[in-house]
Structure formats: structure tokens, C-alpha cells
mmCIF file of C-alpha atoms in Angstrom:
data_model
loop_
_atom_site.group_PDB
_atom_site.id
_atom_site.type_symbol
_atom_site.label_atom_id
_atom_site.label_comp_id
_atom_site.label_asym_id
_atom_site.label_seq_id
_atom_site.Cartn_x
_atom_site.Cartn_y
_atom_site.Cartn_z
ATOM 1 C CA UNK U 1 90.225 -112.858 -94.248
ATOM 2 C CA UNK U 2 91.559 -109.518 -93.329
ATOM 3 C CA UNK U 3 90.511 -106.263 -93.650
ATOM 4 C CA UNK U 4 92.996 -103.618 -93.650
ATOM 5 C CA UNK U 5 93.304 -100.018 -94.291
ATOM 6 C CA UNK U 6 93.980 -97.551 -97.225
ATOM 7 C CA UNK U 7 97.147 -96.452 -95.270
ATOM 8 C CA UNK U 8 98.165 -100.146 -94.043
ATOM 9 C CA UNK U 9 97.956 -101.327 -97.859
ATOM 10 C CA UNK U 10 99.713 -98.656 -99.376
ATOM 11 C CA UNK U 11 102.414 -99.114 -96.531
ATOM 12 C CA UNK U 12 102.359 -102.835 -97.460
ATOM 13 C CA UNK U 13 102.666 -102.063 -101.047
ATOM 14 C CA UNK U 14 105.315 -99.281 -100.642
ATOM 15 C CA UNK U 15 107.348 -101.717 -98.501
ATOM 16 C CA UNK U 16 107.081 -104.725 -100.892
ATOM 17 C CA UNK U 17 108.377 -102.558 -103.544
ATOM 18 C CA UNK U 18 111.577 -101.732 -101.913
ATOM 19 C CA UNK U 19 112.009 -104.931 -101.348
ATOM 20 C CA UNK U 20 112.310 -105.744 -104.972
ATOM 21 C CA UNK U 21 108.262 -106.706 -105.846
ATOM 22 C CA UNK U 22 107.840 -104.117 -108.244
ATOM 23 C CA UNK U 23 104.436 -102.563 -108.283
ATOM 24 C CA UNK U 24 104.202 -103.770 -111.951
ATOM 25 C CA UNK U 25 104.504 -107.521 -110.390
ATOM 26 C CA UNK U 26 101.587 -106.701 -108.106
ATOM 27 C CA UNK U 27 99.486 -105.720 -110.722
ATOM 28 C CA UNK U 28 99.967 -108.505 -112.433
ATOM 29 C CA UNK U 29 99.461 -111.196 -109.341
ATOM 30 C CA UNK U 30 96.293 -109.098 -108.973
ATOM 31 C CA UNK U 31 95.330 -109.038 -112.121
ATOM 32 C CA UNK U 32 95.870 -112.810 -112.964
ATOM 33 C CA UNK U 33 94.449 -113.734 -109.467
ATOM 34 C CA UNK U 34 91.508 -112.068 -111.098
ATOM 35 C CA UNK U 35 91.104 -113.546 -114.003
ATOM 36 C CA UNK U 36 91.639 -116.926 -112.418
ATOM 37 C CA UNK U 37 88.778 -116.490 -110.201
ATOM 38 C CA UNK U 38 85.994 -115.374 -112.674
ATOM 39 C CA UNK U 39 87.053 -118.273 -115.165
ATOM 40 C CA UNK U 40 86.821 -121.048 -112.585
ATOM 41 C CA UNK U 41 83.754 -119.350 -111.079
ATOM 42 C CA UNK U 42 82.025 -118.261 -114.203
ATOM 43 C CA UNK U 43 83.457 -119.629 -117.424
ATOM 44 C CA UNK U 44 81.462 -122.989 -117.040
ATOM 45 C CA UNK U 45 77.740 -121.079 -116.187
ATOM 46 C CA UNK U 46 77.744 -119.795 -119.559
ATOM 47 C CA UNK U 47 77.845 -122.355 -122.112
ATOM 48 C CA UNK U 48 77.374 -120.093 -124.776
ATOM 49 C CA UNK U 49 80.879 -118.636 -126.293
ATOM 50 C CA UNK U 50 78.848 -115.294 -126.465
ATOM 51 C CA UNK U 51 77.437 -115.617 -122.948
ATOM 52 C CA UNK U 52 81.456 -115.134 -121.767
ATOM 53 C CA UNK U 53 81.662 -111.685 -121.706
ATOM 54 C CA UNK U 54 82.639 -109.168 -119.292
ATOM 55 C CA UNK U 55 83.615 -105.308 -119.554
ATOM 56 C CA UNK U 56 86.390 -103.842 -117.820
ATOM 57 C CA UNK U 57 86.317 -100.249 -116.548
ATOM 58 C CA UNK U 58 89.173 -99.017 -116.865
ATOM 59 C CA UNK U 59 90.734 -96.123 -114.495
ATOM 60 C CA UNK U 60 94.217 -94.595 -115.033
ATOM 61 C CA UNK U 61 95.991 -96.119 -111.831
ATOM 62 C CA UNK U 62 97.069 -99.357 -110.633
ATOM 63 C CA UNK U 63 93.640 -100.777 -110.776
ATOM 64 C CA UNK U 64 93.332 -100.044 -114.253
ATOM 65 C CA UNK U 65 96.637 -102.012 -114.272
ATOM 66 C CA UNK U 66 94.723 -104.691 -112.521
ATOM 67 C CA UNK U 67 91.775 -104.875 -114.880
ATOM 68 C CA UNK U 68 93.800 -104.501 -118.179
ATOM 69 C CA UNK U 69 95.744 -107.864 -117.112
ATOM 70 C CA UNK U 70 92.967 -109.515 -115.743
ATOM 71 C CA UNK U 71 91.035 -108.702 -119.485
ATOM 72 C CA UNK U 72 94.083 -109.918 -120.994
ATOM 73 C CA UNK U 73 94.105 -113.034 -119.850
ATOM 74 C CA UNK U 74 90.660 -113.982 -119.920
ATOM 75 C CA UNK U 75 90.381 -112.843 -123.611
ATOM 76 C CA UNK U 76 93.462 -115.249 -124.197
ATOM 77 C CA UNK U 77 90.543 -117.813 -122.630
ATOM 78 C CA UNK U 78 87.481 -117.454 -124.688
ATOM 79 C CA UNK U 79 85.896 -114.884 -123.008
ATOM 80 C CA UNK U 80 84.657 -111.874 -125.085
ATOM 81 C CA UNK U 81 86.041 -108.672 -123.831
ATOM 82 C CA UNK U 82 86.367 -105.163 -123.670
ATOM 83 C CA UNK U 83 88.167 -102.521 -122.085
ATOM 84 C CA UNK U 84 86.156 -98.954 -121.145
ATOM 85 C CA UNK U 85 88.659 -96.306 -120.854
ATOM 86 C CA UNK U 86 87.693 -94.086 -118.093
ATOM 87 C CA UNK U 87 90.437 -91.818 -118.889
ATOM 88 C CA UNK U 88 92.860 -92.313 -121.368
ATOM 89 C CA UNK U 89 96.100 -94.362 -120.466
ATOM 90 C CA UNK U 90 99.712 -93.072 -122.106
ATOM 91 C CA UNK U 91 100.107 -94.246 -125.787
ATOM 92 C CA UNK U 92 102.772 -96.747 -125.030
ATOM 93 C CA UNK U 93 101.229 -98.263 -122.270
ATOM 94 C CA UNK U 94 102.503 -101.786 -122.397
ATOM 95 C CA UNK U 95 99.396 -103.232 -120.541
ATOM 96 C CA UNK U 96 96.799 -101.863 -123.292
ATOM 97 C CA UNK U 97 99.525 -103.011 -126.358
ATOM 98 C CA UNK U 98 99.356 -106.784 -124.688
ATOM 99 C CA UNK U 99 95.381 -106.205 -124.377
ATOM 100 C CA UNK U 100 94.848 -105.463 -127.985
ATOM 101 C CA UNK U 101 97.288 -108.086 -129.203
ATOM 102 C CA UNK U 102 95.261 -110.333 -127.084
ATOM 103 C CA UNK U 103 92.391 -109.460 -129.196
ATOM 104 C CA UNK U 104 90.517 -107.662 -127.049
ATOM 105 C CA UNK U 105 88.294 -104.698 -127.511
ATOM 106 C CA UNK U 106 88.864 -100.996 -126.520
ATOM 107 C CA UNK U 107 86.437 -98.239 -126.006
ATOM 108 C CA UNK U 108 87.425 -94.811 -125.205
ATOM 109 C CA UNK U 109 85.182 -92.790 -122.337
ATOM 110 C CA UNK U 110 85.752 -89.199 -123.993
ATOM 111 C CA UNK U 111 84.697 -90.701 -127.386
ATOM 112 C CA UNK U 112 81.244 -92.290 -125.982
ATOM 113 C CA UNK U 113 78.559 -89.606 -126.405
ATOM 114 C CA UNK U 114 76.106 -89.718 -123.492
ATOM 115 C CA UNK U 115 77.362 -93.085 -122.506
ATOM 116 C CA UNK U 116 75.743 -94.989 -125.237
ATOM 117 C CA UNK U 117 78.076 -97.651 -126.352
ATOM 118 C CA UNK U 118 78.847 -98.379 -122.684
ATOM 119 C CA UNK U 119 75.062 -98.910 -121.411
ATOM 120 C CA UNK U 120 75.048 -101.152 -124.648
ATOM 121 C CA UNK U 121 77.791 -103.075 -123.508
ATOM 122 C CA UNK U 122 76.412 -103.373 -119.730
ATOM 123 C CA UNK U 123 73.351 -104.739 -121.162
ATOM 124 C CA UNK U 124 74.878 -107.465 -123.148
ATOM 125 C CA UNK U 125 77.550 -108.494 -120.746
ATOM 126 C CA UNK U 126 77.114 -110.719 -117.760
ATOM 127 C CA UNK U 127 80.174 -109.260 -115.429
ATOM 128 C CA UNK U 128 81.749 -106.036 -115.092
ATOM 129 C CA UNK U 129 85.028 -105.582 -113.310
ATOM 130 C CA UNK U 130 85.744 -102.268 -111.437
ATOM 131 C CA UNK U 131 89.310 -101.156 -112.426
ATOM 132 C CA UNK U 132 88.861 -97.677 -111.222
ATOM 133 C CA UNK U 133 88.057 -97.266 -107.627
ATOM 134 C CA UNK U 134 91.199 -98.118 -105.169
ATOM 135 C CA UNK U 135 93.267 -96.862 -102.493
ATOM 136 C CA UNK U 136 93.890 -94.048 -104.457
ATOM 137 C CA UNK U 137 90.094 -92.638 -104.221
ATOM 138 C CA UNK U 138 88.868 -89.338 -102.625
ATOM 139 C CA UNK U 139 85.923 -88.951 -101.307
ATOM 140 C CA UNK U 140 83.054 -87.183 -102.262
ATOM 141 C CA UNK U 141 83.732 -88.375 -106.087
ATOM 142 C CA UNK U 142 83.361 -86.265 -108.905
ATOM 143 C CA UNK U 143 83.726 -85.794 -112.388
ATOM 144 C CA UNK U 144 87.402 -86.140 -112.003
ATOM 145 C CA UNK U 145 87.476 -89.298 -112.374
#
């Protein structure tokens, strides 16, 4: 395993790109790599079709990208879903139209009052993905995100 840094990946990332591995492939190597892992770790601990479920926070960057695919796909393999919209993505975006056509679920941050539907959801689901903290992040957070 290595361990690299904000700057090496985002040099990595910038150089795969111009080499024709569109950042739109990335995401979804990363987000499929995802998905693969959690259903060959997890699909088989939960026998129950209800017991599959996992929510997806969802950021407005690449590893929302990452987490919208990764939802996708899992959806498309029993697993109950849903998608928590940190902030809200652009209206065409083709990653949440091949989410919902997947049949998966969407809830919208800004429409949540006081968080209640999401600590619902975190205390029915058994994993929750983090598709909003990456290379992108500045620390000290705050509300911005």
C-alpha cells in the first residue's frame, strides 16, 4: 500500500487526464471499485434484503462522483439505497439521472430540517459511504460544505 499526498494525487490525476483517462473514467473505476468491495465484503453478512442498505453522502466534487456510481451499482445489486445531497449537484447531472433510473433514492440536504430524515436513515442503515471529503478539502471545515 501507498500513501501519497494531496498534491502527488492531484498531479497523478491531472497527468492521467492528459493522457486521455478522463476524470469521468476515474470516477467511475473508483466508484465501481467501490461498490465491488462492499458487495463482496458485506452483501452476504446481511441476509435480510432490508439489512442491505447503505447511505451515500453526497458532496458536489469528484467524490460525490465516486459515491453516486458506487450507489448506482450496488442498487442495480439488491442493496437498498440512498443518496444525501450535501449540496445540490447541476440538474442534468448524468451521474444522479443513472442513480434514479437505477432506482435509487435521493434526499436533498437543504430540504432536511434539523437533519431529521438523515439521522433516520443513519439509524436504519448498516454502512455509510463518505462522498464528500477528498483532495479537494480545506481545513478547518465549515459550514461551506
Amino acid at each position: 500500500m501507498f500513501v501519497i499526498s494531496v498534491d502527488q494525487i492531484r498531479s497523478l490525476e491531472k497527468k492521467a487526464n492528459s493522457l486521455g483517462y478522463s476524470y469521468g473514467k476515474m470516477m467511475e473505476a473508483a466508484g465501481t471499485g467501490i461498490a465491488e468491495f462492499i458487495d463482496a465484503r458485506f452483501y452476504e453478512e446481511f441476509e435480510e434484503e432490508e439489512e442491505r442498505s447503505i447511505v451515500g453522502l453526497v458532496g458536489s466534487g469528484n467524490n460525490g462522483g465516486d459515491t453516486l456510481i458506487a450507489l448506482r451499482l450496488l442498487q442495480q445489486k439488491e442493496w437498498n439505497t440512498c443518496a444525501y445531497l450535501i449540496k445540490t449537484r447541476p440538474e442534468n447531472d448524468p451521474l444522479i439521472g443513472a442513480y434514479l433510473e437505477a432506482g435509487g433514492t435521493i434526499v436533498l440536504a437543504e430540504e432536511d430540517q434539523r437533519y431529521a430524515t438523515l439521522k433516520k436513515l443513519c439509524g436504519k442503515t448498516q454502512l455509510l459511504l463518505d462522498g464528500i471529503l477528498g483532495t479537494g478539502i480545506h481545513l478547518p471545515l465549515d459550514d461551506s460544505i
